[in-house]
Amino acid sequence: MRWLLVGVLLTAGCTSSVTPLRGELFILQSIAGIPLPAPYAENPNLNLRIVTDSLWLTSLTTGERHARVEVDAAGKTQLNVEEFDYVRTDNHIEISFRCPPAALCVRPPHMVGTLTLDSFVVDQSVVSRRPLVYRRMAILE
């Protein structure tokens, strides 16, 4: 587990921003009951596996996702960084990833889940298998 956190923190250091990360940090533990690395997409013909994934709630309404994805059978990986907007009502969160200009995107919200004291569980998603279980790691100031 310690190496996973170190890997995520190193991955987080790859952002284009030089400002310190602030907010809440969640690290993905499993997808549809399978520990990482795990298949991500609902489509069985799309052979994507998530190696590491983190959600940073960087403000009261925005965040960043850092996901390392296995892109081929040889194990080559690619880091994807996505900004998102979210709405939080008590322990309920709805995440909407930002759509690039002129792109055709799936209608948001893309991930919907519940917060507990130690996790964020996504039980509704239009972009991935579910549930996605994220462990709450820290509140950064």
mmCIF file of C-alpha atoms in Angstrom:
data_model
loop_
_atom_site.group_PDB
_atom_site.id
_atom_site.type_symbol
_atom_site.label_atom_id
_atom_site.label_comp_id
_atom_site.label_asym_id
_atom_site.label_seq_id
_atom_site.Cartn_x
_atom_site.Cartn_y
_atom_site.Cartn_z
ATOM 1 C CA MET A 1 0.000 0.000 0.000
ATOM 2 C CA ARG A 2 2.840 2.396 0.811
ATOM 3 C CA TRP A 3 4.246 1.937 -2.728
ATOM 4 C CA LEU A 4 0.838 2.666 -4.226
ATOM 5 C CA LEU A 5 0.646 5.979 -2.369
ATOM 6 C CA VAL A 6 4.206 6.857 -3.399
ATOM 7 C CA GLY A 7 3.332 6.049 -7.033
ATOM 8 C CA VAL A 8 0.237 8.214 -6.928
ATOM 9 C CA LEU A 9 2.095 11.096 -5.334
ATOM 10 C CA LEU A 10 4.797 10.840 -8.009
ATOM 11 C CA THR A 11 2.098 10.693 -10.673
ATOM 12 C CA ALA A 12 0.432 13.754 -9.172
ATOM 13 C CA GLY A 13 3.734 15.571 -9.514
ATOM 14 C CA CYS A 14 3.367 15.312 -13.297
ATOM 15 C CA THR A 15 0.692 17.990 -13.475
ATOM 16 C CA SER A 16 1.288 21.139 -15.447
ATOM 17 C CA SER A 17 0.575 23.299 -12.419
ATOM 18 C CA VAL A 18 3.294 24.422 -10.015
ATOM 19 C CA THR A 19 0.866 25.217 -7.209
ATOM 20 C CA PRO A 20 0.669 22.731 -4.330
ATOM 21 C CA LEU A 21 -2.207 20.278 -4.431
ATOM 22 C CA ARG A 22 -4.972 21.060 -1.958
ATOM 23 C CA GLY A 23 -8.231 19.361 -1.091
ATOM 24 C CA GLU A 24 -9.262 15.748 -0.645
ATOM 25 C CA LEU A 25 -7.384 12.817 -2.190
ATOM 26 C CA PHE A 26 -8.969 9.482 -3.118
ATOM 27 C CA ILE A 27 -7.021 6.482 -4.503
ATOM 28 C CA LEU A 28 -8.797 3.796 -6.551
ATOM 29 C CA GLN A 29 -8.612 0.354 -4.924
ATOM 30 C CA SER A 30 -10.854 -1.793 -7.153
ATOM 31 C CA ILE A 31 -13.174 -1.822 -10.164
ATOM 32 C CA ALA A 32 -16.195 -4.158 -10.097
ATOM 33 C CA GLY A 33 -14.572 -6.047 -7.217
ATOM 34 C CA ILE A 34 -11.234 -6.557 -9.035
ATOM 35 C CA PRO A 35 -8.120 -5.006 -7.410
ATOM 36 C CA LEU A 36 -5.962 -2.815 -9.643
ATOM 37 C CA PRO A 37 -4.781 -3.233 -12.328
ATOM 38 C CA ALA A 38 -8.318 -3.934 -13.509
ATOM 39 C CA PRO A 39 -10.418 -3.720 -16.681
ATOM 40 C CA TYR A 40 -12.129 -0.347 -16.867
ATOM 41 C CA ALA A 41 -14.522 -0.138 -19.803
ATOM 42 C CA GLU A 42 -17.983 -1.684 -19.999
ATOM 43 C CA ASN A 43 -17.229 -2.621 -23.612
ATOM 44 C CA PRO A 44 -15.441 -6.024 -23.567
ATOM 45 C CA ASN A 45 -13.841 -5.182 -26.938
ATOM 46 C CA LEU A 46 -12.095 -2.161 -25.422
ATOM 47 C CA ASN A 47 -9.114 -3.660 -23.621
ATOM 48 C CA LEU A 48 -8.242 -0.813 -21.228
ATOM 49 C CA ARG A 49 -6.903 -1.571 -17.760
ATOM 50 C CA ILE A 50 -6.443 1.015 -15.042
ATOM 51 C CA VAL A 51 -3.088 0.646 -13.278
ATOM 52 C CA THR A 52 -3.455 3.588 -10.857
ATOM 53 C CA ASP A 53 -6.166 6.202 -10.464
ATOM 54 C CA SER A 54 -6.678 9.111 -8.111
ATOM 55 C CA LEU A 55 -9.288 11.794 -7.660
ATOM 56 C CA TRP A 56 -8.273 15.153 -6.164
ATOM 57 C CA LEU A 57 -11.114 17.394 -5.022
ATOM 58 C CA THR A 58 -9.137 20.602 -5.416
ATOM 59 C CA SER A 59 -11.888 23.099 -4.599
ATOM 60 C CA LEU A 60 -15.516 23.073 -3.508
ATOM 61 C CA THR A 61 -16.652 22.351 -7.088
ATOM 62 C CA THR A 62 -13.636 21.211 -9.162
ATOM 63 C CA GLY A 63 -11.076 18.434 -9.211
ATOM 64 C CA GLU A 64 -8.516 16.465 -11.181
ATOM 65 C CA ARG A 65 -8.294 12.815 -12.063
ATOM 66 C CA HIS A 66 -4.876 11.216 -12.638
ATOM 67 C CA ALA A 67 -5.178 7.764 -14.206
ATOM 68 C CA ARG A 68 -2.400 5.546 -15.505
ATOM 69 C CA VAL A 69 -3.928 3.313 -18.184
ATOM 70 C CA GLU A 70 -2.442 0.202 -19.762
ATOM 71 C CA VAL A 71 -2.839 0.860 -23.482
ATOM 72 C CA ASP A 72 -1.534 -2.339 -25.080
ATOM 73 C CA ALA A 73 -0.978 -6.039 -24.421
ATOM 74 C CA ALA A 74 2.758 -5.414 -23.902
ATOM 75 C CA GLY A 75 1.992 -3.393 -20.768
ATOM 76 C CA LYS A 76 2.731 0.087 -22.154
ATOM 77 C CA THR A 77 1.010 2.717 -20.007
ATOM 78 C CA GLN A 78 -0.146 6.271 -20.512
ATOM 79 C CA LEU A 79 -0.944 8.932 -17.901
ATOM 80 C CA ASN A 80 -4.259 10.694 -18.410
ATOM 81 C CA VAL A 81 -5.043 13.860 -16.453
ATOM 82 C CA GLU A 82 -8.605 15.155 -16.609
ATOM 83 C CA GLU A 83 -10.229 18.108 -14.924
ATOM 84 C CA PHE A 84 -13.770 17.717 -13.687
ATOM 85 C CA ASP A 85 -16.558 19.594 -12.001
ATOM 86 C CA TYR A 86 -18.566 18.063 -9.198
ATOM 87 C CA VAL A 87 -21.618 18.673 -7.077
ATOM 88 C CA ARG A 88 -21.515 17.499 -3.475
ATOM 89 C CA THR A 89 -24.670 17.199 -1.398
ATOM 90 C CA ASP A 90 -23.930 15.762 2.044
ATOM 91 C CA ASN A 91 -22.307 12.378 1.299
ATOM 92 C CA HIS A 92 -23.451 12.256 -2.362
ATOM 93 C CA ILE A 93 -21.100 13.359 -5.203
ATOM 94 C CA GLU A 94 -21.800 13.721 -8.933
ATOM 95 C CA ILE A 95 -18.693 14.098 -11.144
ATOM 96 C CA SER A 96 -18.804 15.570 -14.650
ATOM 97 C CA PHE A 97 -15.640 15.415 -16.759
ATOM 98 C CA ARG A 98 -15.057 18.424 -18.980
ATOM 99 C CA CYS A 99 -15.693 17.925 -22.682
ATOM 100 C CA PRO A 100 -13.023 19.260 -25.072
ATOM 101 C CA PRO A 101 -14.207 21.861 -27.616
ATOM 102 C CA ALA A 102 -15.892 20.367 -30.706
ATOM 103 C CA ALA A 103 -15.880 16.848 -29.183
ATOM 104 C CA LEU A 104 -18.899 14.587 -28.916
ATOM 105 C CA CYS A 105 -19.072 13.613 -25.251
ATOM 106 C CA VAL A 106 -21.294 11.436 -23.111
ATOM 107 C CA ARG A 107 -23.843 13.509 -21.211
ATOM 108 C CA PRO A 108 -22.908 14.126 -17.545
ATOM 109 C CA PRO A 109 -22.825 13.278 -14.757
ATOM 110 C CA HIS A 110 -20.220 10.645 -15.577
ATOM 111 C CA MET A 111 -19.669 9.205 -12.099
ATOM 112 C CA VAL A 112 -22.049 9.269 -9.126
ATOM 113 C CA GLY A 113 -21.262 7.900 -5.706
ATOM 114 C CA THR A 114 -21.318 8.040 -1.950
ATOM 115 C CA LEU A 115 -18.720 9.275 0.524
ATOM 116 C CA THR A 116 -18.029 7.489 3.775
ATOM 117 C CA LEU A 117 -15.447 8.329 6.419
ATOM 118 C CA ASP A 118 -12.777 6.328 4.576
ATOM 119 C CA SER A 119 -13.964 5.896 0.985
ATOM 120 C CA PHE A 120 -15.769 7.153 -2.092
ATOM 121 C CA VAL A 121 -17.806 4.433 -3.802
ATOM 122 C CA VAL A 122 -18.970 5.114 -7.359
ATOM 123 C CA ASP A 123 -22.044 2.990 -7.989
ATOM 124 C CA GLN A 124 -23.283 4.811 -11.111
ATOM 125 C CA SER A 125 -21.076 5.491 -14.106
ATOM 126 C CA VAL A 126 -21.644 6.038 -17.811
ATOM 127 C CA VAL A 127 -17.917 5.672 -18.545
ATOM 128 C CA SER A 128 -16.742 2.611 -16.595
ATOM 129 C CA ARG A 129 -17.539 -0.670 -14.911
ATOM 130 C CA ARG A 130 -18.768 -0.343 -11.352
ATOM 131 C CA PRO A 131 -18.547 -0.106 -8.480
ATOM 132 C CA LEU A 132 -15.313 1.842 -8.306
ATOM 133 C CA VAL A 133 -14.002 1.915 -4.756
ATOM 134 C CA TYR A 134 -11.692 4.807 -3.877
ATOM 135 C CA ARG A 135 -9.970 5.027 -0.496
ATOM 136 C CA ARG A 136 -9.849 8.451 1.131
ATOM 137 C CA MET A 137 -6.161 9.137 1.717
ATOM 138 C CA ALA A 138 -5.842 12.698 2.961
ATOM 139 C CA ILE A 139 -7.210 16.160 3.274
ATOM 140 C CA LEU A 140 -4.442 18.436 2.038
ATOM 141 C CA GLU A 141 -4.166 22.054 3.059
#
